[in-house]
Coordinates of C-alpha atoms and ligand atoms in Angstrom, one line a residue:
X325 CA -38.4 -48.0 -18.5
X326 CA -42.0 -48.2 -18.0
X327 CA -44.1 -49.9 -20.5
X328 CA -43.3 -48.1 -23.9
X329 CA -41.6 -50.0 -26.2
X330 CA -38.9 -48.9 -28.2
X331 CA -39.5 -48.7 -31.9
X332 CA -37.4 -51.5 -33.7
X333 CA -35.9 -50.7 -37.4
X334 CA -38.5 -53.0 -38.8
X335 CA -41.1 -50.7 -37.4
X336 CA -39.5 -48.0 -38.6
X337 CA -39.2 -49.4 -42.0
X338 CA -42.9 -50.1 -41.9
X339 CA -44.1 -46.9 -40.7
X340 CA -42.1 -45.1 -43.6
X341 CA -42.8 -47.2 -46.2
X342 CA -46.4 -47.9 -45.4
X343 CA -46.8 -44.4 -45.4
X344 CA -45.5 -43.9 -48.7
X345 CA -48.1 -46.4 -50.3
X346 CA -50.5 -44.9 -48.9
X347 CA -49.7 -41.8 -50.0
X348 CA -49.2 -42.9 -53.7
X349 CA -52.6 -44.8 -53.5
X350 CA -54.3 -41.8 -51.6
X351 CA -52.8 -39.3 -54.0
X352 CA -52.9 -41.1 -57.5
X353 CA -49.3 -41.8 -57.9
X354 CA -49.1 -45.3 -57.8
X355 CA -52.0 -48.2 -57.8
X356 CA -51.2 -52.3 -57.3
X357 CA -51.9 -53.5 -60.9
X358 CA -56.0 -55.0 -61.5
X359 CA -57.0 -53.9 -58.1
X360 CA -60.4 -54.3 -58.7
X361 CA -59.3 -58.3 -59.2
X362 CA -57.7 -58.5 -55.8
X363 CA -54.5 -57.3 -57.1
X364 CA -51.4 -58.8 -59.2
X365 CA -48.8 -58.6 -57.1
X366 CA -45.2 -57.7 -58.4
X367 CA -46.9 -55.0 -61.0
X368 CA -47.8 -51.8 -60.6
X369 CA -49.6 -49.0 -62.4
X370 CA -48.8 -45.5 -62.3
X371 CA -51.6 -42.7 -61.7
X372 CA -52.2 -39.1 -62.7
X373 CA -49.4 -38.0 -60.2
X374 CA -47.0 -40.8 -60.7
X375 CA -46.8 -40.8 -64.3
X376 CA -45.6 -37.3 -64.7
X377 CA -43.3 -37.9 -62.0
X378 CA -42.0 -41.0 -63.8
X379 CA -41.7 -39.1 -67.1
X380 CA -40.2 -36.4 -65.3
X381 CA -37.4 -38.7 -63.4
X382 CA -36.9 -40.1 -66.9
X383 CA -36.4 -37.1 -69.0
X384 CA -34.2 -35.2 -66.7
X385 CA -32.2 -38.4 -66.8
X386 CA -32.0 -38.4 -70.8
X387 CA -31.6 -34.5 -70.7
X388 CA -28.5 -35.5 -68.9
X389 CA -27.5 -38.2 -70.9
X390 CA -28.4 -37.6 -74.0
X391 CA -29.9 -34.1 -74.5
X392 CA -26.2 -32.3 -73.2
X393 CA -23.8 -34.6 -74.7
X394 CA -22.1 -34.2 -77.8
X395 CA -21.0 -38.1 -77.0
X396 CA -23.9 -40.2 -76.2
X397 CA -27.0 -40.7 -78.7
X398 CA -30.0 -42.4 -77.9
X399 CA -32.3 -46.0 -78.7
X400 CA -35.8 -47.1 -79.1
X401 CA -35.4 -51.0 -79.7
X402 CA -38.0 -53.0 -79.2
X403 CA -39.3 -55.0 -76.8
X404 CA -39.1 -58.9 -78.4
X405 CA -35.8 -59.8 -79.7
X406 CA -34.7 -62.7 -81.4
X407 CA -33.7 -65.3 -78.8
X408 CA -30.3 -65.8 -80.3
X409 CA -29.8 -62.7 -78.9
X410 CA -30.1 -64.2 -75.1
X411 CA -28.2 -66.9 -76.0
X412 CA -25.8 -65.2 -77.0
X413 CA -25.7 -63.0 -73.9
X414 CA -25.7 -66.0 -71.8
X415 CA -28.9 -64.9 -69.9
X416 CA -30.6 -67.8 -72.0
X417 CA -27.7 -70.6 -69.5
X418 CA -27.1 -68.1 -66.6
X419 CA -29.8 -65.2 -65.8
X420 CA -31.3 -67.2 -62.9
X421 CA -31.6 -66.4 -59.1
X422 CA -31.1 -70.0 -56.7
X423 CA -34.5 -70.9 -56.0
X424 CA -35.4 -73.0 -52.9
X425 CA -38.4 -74.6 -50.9
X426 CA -39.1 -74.9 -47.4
X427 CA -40.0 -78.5 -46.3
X428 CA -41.6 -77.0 -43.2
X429 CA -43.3 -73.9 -43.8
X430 CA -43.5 -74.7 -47.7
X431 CA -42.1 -71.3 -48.5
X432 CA -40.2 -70.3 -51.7
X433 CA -37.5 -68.3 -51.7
X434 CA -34.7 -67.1 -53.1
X435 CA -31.5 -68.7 -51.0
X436 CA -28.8 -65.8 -51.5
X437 CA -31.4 -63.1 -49.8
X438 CA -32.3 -65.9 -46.7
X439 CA -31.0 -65.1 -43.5
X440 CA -27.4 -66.0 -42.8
X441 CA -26.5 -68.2 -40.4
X442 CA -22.9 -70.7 -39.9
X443 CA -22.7 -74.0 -40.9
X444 CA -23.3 -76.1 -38.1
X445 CA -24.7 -74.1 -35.6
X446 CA -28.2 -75.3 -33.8
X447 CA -31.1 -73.6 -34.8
X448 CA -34.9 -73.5 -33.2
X449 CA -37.6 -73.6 -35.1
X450 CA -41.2 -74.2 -34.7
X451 CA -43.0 -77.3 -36.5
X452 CA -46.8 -78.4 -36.1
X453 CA -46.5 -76.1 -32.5
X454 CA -43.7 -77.6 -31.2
X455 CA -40.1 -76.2 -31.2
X456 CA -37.0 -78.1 -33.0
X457 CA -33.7 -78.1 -32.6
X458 CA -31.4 -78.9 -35.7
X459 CA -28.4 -78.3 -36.8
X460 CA -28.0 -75.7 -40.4
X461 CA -26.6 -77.6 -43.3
X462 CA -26.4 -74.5 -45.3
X463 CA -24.9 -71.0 -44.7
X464 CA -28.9 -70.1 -44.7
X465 CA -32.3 -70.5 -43.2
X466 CA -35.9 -70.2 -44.4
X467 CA -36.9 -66.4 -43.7
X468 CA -40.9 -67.3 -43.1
X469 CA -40.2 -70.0 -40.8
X470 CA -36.4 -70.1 -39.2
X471 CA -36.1 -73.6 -40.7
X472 CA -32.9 -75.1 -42.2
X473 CA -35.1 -78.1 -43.7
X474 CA -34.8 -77.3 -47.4
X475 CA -35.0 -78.6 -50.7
X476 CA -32.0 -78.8 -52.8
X477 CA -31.5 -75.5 -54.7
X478 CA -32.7 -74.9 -58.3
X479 CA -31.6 -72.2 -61.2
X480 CA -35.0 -70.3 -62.0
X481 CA -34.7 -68.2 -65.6
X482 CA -36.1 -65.2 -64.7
X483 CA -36.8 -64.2 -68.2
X484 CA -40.7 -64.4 -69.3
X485 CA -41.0 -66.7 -72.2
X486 CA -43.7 -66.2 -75.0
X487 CA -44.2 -67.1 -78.6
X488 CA -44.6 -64.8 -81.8
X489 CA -47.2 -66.0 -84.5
X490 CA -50.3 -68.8 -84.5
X491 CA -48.3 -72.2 -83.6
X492 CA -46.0 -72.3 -80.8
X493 CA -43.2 -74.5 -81.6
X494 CA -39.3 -73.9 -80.8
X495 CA -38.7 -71.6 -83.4
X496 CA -41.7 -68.8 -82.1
X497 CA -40.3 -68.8 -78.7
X498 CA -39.3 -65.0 -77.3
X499 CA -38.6 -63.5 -74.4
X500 CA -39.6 -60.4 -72.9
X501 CA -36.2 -58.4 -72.8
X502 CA -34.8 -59.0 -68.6
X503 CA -32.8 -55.7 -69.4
X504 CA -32.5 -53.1 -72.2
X505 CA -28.7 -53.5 -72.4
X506 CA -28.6 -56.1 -75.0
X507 CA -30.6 -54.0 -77.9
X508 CA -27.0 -51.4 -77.4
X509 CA -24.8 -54.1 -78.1
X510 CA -26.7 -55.7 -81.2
X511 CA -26.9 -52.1 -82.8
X512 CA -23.3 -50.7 -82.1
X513 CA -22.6 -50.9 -85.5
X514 CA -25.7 -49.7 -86.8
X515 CA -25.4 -47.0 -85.2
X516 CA -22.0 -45.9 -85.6
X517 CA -21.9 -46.2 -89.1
X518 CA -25.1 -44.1 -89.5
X519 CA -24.1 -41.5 -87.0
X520 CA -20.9 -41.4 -88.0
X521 CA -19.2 -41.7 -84.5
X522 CA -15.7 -41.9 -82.8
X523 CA -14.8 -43.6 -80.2
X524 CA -15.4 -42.7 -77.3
X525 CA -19.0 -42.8 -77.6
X526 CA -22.6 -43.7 -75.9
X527 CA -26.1 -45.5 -76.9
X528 CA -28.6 -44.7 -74.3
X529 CA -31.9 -46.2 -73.8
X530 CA -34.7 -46.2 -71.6
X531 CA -37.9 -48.7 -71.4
X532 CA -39.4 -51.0 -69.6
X533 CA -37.8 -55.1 -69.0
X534 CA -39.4 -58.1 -67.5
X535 CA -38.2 -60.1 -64.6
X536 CA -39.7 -63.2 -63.3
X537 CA -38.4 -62.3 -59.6
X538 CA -39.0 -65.0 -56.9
X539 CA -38.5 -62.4 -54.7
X540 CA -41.2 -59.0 -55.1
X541 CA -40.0 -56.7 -52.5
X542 CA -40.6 -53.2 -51.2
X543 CA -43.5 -52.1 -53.4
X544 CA -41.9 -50.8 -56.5
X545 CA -38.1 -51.6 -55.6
X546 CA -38.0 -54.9 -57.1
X547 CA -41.4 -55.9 -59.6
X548 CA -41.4 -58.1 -62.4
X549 CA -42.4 -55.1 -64.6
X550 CA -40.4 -52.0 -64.5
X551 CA -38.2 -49.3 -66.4
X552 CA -34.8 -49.2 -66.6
X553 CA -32.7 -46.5 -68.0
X554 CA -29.1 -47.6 -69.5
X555 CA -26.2 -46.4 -71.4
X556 CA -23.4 -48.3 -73.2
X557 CA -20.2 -46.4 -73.1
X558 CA -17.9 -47.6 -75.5
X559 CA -14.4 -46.8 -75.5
X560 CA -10.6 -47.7 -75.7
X561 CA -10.4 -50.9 -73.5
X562 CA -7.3 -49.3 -71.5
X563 CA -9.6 -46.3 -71.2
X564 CA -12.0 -48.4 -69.3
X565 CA -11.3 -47.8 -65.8
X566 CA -10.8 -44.0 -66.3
X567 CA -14.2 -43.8 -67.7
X568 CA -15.5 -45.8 -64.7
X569 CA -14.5 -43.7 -62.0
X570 CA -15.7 -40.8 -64.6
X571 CA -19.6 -42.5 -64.5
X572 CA -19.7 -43.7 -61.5
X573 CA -18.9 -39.7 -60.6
X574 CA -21.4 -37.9 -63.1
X575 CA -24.3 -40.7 -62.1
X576 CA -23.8 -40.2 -58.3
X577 CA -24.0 -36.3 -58.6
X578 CA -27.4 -36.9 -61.1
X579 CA -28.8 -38.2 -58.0
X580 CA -27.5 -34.9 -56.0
X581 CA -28.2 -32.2 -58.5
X582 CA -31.8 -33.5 -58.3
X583 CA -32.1 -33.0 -54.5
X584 CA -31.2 -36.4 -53.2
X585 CA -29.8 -36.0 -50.0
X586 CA -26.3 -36.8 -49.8
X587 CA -25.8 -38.2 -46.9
X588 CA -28.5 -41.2 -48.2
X589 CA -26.2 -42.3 -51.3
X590 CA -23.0 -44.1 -51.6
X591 CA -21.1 -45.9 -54.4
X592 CA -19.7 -49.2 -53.1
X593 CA -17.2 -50.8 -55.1
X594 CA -18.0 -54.9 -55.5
X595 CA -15.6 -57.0 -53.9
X596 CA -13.8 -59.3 -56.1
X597 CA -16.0 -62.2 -55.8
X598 CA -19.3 -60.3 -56.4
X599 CA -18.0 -59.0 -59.5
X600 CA -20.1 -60.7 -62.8
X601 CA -17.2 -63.1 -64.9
X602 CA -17.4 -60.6 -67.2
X603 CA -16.6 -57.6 -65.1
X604 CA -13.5 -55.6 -64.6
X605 CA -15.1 -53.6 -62.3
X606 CA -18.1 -52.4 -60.7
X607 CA -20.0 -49.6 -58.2
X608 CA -23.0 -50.4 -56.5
X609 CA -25.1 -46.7 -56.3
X610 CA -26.8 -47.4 -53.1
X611 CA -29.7 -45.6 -51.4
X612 CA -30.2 -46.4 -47.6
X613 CA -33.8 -47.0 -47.6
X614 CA -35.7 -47.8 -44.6
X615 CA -34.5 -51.3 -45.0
X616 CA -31.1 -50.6 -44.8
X617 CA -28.5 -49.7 -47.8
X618 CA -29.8 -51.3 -50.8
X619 CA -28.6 -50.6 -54.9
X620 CA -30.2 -48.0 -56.9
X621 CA -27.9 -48.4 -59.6
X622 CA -25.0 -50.1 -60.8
X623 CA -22.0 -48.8 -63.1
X624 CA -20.2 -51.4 -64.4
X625 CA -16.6 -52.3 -67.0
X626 CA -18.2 -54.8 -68.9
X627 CA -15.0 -55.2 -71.0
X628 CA -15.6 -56.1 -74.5
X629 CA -17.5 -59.3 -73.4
X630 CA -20.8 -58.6 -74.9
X631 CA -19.3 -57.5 -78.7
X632 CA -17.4 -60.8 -78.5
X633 CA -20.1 -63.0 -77.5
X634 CA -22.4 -61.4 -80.4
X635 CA -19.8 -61.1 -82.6
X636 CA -19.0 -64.8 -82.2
X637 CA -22.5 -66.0 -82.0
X638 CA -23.9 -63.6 -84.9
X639 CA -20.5 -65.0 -87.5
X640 CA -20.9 -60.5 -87.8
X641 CA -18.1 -58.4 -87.5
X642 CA -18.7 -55.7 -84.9
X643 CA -15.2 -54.6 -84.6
X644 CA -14.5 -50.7 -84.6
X645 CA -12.0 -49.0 -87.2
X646 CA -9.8 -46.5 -85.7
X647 CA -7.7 -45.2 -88.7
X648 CA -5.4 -43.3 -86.8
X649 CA -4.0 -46.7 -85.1
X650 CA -1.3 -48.3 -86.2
X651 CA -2.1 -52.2 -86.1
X652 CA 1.1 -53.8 -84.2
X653 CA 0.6 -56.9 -85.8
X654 CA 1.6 -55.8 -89.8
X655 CA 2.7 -52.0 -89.0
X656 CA 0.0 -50.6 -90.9
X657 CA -2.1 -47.6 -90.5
X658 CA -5.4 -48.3 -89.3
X659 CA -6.5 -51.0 -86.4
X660 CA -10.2 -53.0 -85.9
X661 CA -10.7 -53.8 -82.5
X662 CA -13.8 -54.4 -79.9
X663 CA -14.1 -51.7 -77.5
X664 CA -14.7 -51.8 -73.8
X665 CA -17.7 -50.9 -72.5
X666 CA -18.7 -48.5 -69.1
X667 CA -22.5 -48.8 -68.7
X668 CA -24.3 -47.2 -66.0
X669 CA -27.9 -49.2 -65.3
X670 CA -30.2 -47.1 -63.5
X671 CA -34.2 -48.0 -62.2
X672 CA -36.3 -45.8 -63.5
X673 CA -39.3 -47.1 -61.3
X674 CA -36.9 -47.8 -58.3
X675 CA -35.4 -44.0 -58.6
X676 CA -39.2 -43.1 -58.7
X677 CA -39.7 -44.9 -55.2
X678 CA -36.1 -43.2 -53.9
X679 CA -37.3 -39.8 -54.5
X680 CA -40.6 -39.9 -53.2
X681 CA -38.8 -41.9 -49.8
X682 CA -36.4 -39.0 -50.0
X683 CA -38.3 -35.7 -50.5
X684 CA -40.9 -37.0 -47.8
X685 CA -41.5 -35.1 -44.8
X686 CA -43.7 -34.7 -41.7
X687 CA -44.3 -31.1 -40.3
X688 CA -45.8 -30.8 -36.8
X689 CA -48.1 -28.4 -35.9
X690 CA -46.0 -25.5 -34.2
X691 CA -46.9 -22.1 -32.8
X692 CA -48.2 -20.3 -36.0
X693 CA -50.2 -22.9 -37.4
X694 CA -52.6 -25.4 -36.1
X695 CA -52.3 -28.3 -38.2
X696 CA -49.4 -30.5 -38.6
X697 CA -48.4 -31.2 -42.6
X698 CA -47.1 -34.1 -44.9
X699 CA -44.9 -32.6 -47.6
X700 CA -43.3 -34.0 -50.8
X701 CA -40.1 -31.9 -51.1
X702 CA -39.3 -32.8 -54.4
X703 CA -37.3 -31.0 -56.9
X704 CA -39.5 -28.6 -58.8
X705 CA -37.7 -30.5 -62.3
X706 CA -39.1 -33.6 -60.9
X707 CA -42.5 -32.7 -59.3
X708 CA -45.8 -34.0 -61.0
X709 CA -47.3 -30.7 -60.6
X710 CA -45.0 -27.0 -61.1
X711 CA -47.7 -24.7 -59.8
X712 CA -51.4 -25.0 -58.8
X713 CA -53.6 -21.6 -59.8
X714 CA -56.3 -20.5 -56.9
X715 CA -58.4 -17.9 -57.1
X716 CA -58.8 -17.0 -53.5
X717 CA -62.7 -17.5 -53.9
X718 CA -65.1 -19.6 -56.0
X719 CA -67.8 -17.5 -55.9
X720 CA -66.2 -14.3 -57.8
X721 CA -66.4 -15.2 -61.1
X722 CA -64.2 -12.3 -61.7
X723 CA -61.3 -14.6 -59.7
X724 CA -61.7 -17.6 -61.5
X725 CA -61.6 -16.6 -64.8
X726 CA -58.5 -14.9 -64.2
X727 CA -57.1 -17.9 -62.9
X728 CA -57.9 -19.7 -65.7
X729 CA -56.2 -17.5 -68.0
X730 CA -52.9 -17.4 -65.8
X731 CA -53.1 -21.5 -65.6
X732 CA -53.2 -20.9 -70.0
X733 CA -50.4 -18.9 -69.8
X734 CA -48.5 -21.6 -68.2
X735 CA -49.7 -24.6 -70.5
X736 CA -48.5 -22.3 -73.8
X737 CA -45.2 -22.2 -72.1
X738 CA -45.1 -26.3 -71.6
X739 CA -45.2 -25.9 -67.8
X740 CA -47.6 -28.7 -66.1
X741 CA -49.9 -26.1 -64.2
X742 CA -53.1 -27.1 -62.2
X743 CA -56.1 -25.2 -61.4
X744 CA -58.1 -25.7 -58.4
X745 CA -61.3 -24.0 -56.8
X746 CA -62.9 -26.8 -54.4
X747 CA -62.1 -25.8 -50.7
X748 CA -61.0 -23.5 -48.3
X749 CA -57.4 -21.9 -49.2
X750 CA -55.7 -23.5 -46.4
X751 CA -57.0 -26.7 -47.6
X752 CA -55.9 -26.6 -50.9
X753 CA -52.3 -25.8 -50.1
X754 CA -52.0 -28.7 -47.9
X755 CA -53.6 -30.8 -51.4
X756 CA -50.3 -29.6 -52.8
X757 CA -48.0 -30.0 -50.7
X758 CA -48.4 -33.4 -50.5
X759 CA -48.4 -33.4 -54.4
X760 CA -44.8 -31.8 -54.1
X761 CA -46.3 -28.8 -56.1
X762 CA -43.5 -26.0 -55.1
X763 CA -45.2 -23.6 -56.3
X764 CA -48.8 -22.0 -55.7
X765 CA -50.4 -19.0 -57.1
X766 CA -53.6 -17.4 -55.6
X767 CA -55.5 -15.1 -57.3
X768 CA -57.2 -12.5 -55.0
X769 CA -59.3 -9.3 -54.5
X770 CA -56.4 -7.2 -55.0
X771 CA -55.5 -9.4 -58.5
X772 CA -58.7 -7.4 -59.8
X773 CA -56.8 -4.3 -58.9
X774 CA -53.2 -4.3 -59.5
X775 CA -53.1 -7.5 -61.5
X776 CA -50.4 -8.8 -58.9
X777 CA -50.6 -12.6 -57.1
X778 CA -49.7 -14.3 -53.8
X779 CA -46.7 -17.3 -54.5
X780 CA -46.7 -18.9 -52.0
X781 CA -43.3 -21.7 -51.4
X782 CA -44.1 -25.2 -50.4
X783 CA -41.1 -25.7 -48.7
X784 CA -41.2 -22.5 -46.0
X785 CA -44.6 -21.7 -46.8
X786 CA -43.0 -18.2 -47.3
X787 CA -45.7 -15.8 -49.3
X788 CA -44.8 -13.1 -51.6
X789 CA -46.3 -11.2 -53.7
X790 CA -45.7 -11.0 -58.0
X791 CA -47.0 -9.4 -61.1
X792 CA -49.0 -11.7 -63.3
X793 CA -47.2 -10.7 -66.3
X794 CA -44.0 -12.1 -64.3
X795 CA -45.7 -15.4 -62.9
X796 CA -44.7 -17.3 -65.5
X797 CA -41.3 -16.7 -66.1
X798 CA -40.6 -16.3 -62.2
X799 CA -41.7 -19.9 -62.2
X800 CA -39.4 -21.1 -65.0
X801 CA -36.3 -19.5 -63.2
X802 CA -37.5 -21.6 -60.3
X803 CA -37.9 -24.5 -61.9
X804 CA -34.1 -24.2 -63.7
X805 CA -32.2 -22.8 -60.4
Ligands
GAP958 N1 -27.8 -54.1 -67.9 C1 -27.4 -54.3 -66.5 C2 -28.5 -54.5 -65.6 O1 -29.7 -54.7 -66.0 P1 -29.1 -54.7 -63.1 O2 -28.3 -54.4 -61.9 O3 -29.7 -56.1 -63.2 O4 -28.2 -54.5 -64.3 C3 -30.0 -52.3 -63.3 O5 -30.3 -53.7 -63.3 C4 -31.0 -51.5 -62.5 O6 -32.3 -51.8 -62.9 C5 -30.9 -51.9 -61.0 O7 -29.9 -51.1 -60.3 C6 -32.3 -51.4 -60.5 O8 -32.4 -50.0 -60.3 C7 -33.2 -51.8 -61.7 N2 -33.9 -53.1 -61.5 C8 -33.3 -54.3 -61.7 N3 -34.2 -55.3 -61.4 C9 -35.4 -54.6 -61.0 C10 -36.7 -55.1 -60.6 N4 -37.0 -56.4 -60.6 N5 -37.6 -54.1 -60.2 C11 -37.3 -52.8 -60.3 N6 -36.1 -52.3 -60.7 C12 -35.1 -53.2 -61.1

């Protein structure tokens, strides 16, 4: 065996994972919130790199959604909503993880992600440097400290409470919205009406929602500020499980299509008893992260549980009019009923963290070059940067104004180009690799002659060479392949 020791999975989760935030931190892609203050843990803000690859995650996803469907329109709602609305919803009684202390350790934690353990068995722990022995009244032990010495367990809201106007009193009181789901519901009718819309039909939306997680977990996978993106598909409630298997199919693929790797994504139906009272059915779209398989998003029947409970708590109407039913009750033409509703709930920060865990890669150095390489093989749609100009040398000014122009050309044609001069060549390419830039253009002695440039391809570092007055367009065609 000899001394070595074998990596174990936490190690391995570590050494992946640290990587990545060190990456995002050395790079500009993502910063811990107030840094400078020691750092808020559970928020996060996104830098030069990670904001375009943010935006760039969340347009493709409303291109998909929104932009190249005849049957999905979008939302902007805001933020604050009346709290009727979230009592309504129920997340005023029931949006609450179990929360529970450690009489030992004096951890807090959240009792459904503790380790698991059987009721009854012994279990060793460590108190004031000695080891105990007791037996596990619960299904679950502290995860700092092994213990099974707990408090009793307590519903914790986890939405942020705040108040509108000069005098707090119960009327100010608001929430910061816990999901952007609820803003669909309250304006179905509003927007049907105005858009004129038949059934079957979505309202997408995309924006950030507040969580007051016990928990903070895996950098950005689980923070108390994030972005969600979310449609509600209603439809004919005995359509509802078609259009289930339908989402869950189109939202998987969105992953794919976007260079995902298959094998790394499932969709796990919930067994019965995880399903939410109000669902008929559910998918888990997981991700196995170095941790393990975890969700990236869920696509869920919500029935028509959410128009009811607004509907009964507003004293509203937010039935839909079908005139081409019949209503069985009197015979007539014409029916009002609540639709069902499909909604597929997607992280926009967490799908940010998946693809950068995903397109990440290690090169060792091999035969025809020296030095080994960390590269960010992201889809060109999604990466930060689409090509990075180079003229060959600083010096020539010749070479860097022509540079300069060809980065222009780019910019007119809305393509996020980057010019950079500082460095040797080599040096550079490895900047943008690491970026995820695909593409690189380098501008060169023979430029001045023939007015053709080196691309070189992040991912095979394969060189060829282009006209200028093709470089953008080549790109483009890239960039849509
Ligand atoms: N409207 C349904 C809903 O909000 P959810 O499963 O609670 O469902 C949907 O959230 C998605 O939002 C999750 O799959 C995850 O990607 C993301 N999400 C939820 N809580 C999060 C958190 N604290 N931090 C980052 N992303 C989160």
């Amino acid at each position: 065996m000899g001394n070595k020791k074998k990596k174990s999975r936490i190690d391995e989760e570590h050494g992946l994972m640290q990587k990545i935030v060190a990456l995002c931190k050395r790079r500009g892609f993502i910063f811990q919130s107030s840094e400078i203050y020691g750092g808020l843990k559970s928020a996060y803000d996104y830098g030069p790199l990670g904001v375009e690859l943010k935006r760039n995650v969340m347009n493709e996803w409303w291109r998909s959604m929104v932009h190249e469907r005849e049957d999905v329109v979008g939302l902007d709602a805001s933020i604050m909503m009346s709290s009727e609305v979230w009592k309504a919803s129920g997340h005023l009684s029931g949006f609450s993880d179990p929360l529970v202390d450690c009489k030992i350790c004096k951890a807090r934690f959240r009792a459904d992600k503790a380790p698991k353990v059987e009721v009854g068995t012994e279990v060793t722990f460590r108190q004031q440097g000695k080891t105990v022995k007791q037996k596990a009244e619960r299904d679950y032990v502290c995860p700092e400290c092994g213990s099974p010495v707990l408090s009793e367990e307590r519903a914790f809201n986890l939405m942020f409470k705040t108040s509108i106007g000069p005098v707090e009193s119960d009327d100010s009181v608001v929430y910061l919205r816990p999901e952007t789901a609820q803003a669909m519901f309250v304006n179905f009718l509003n927007v049907q009406q105005t858009y004129r819309l038949r059934l079957p039909f979505g309202i997408a939306q995309q924006g950030k929602s507040f969580r007051n997680e016990i928990t903070v977990e895996h950098f950005i996978f689980r923070s108390c500020e994030f972005e969600q993106m979310e449609m509600e598909f209603f439809c004919e409630p005995d359509q509802g499980e078609k259009w289930l298997e339908y989402w869950k199919n189109e939202r998987f693929n969105w992953y794919v299509e976007l260079g995902c790797k298959k094998e790394n994504l499932r969709a796990r139906p919930h067994e019965p008893d995880e399903l939410a009272h109000y669902a008929a059915g559910c998918y888990d779209i997981e991700y196995q992260y170095p941790w393990g398989w975890d969700e990236l998003e869920g696509v869920a029947n919500r029935t028509d549980y959410d128009l009811a409970k607004h509907q009964e708590a507003s004293g509203k109407k937010l039935t839909y009019f079908d005139p081409l039913k019949t209503n069985p009750q009197t015979g007539k033409q014409g029916l009002h009923y609540l639709p069902y509703v499909i909604e597929p709930a997607a992280g926009a920060t967490r799908s940010v963290l998946m693809f950068l865990l995903d397109a990440y890669d290690e090169e060792p150095p091999s035969e025809s070059r020296k030095e080994g390489r960390v590269v960010l093989r992201l889809h060109p749609r999604l990466a930060p940067i689409k090509v990075a100009v180079l003229p060959l040398v600083k010096k020539d000014a010749g070479l860097t104004e022509k540079a300069r122009q060809i980065v222009k050309q780019f910019w007119k044609n809305s393509i996020n180009a980057f010019y950079d001069e500082k460095d040797a060549i080599g040096r550079r390419y490895a900047r943008q690799d690491e970026a995820g830039t695909p593409f690189c253009l380098t501008v060169d002695g023979q430029t001045k002659e023939d007015d053709t440039v080196t691309i070189r391809y992040r991912d095979d570092m394969r060189q060829e060479r282009i006209d200028v007055a093709t470089a953008v367009q080549t790109v483009v065609d890239k960039i849509r392949e």
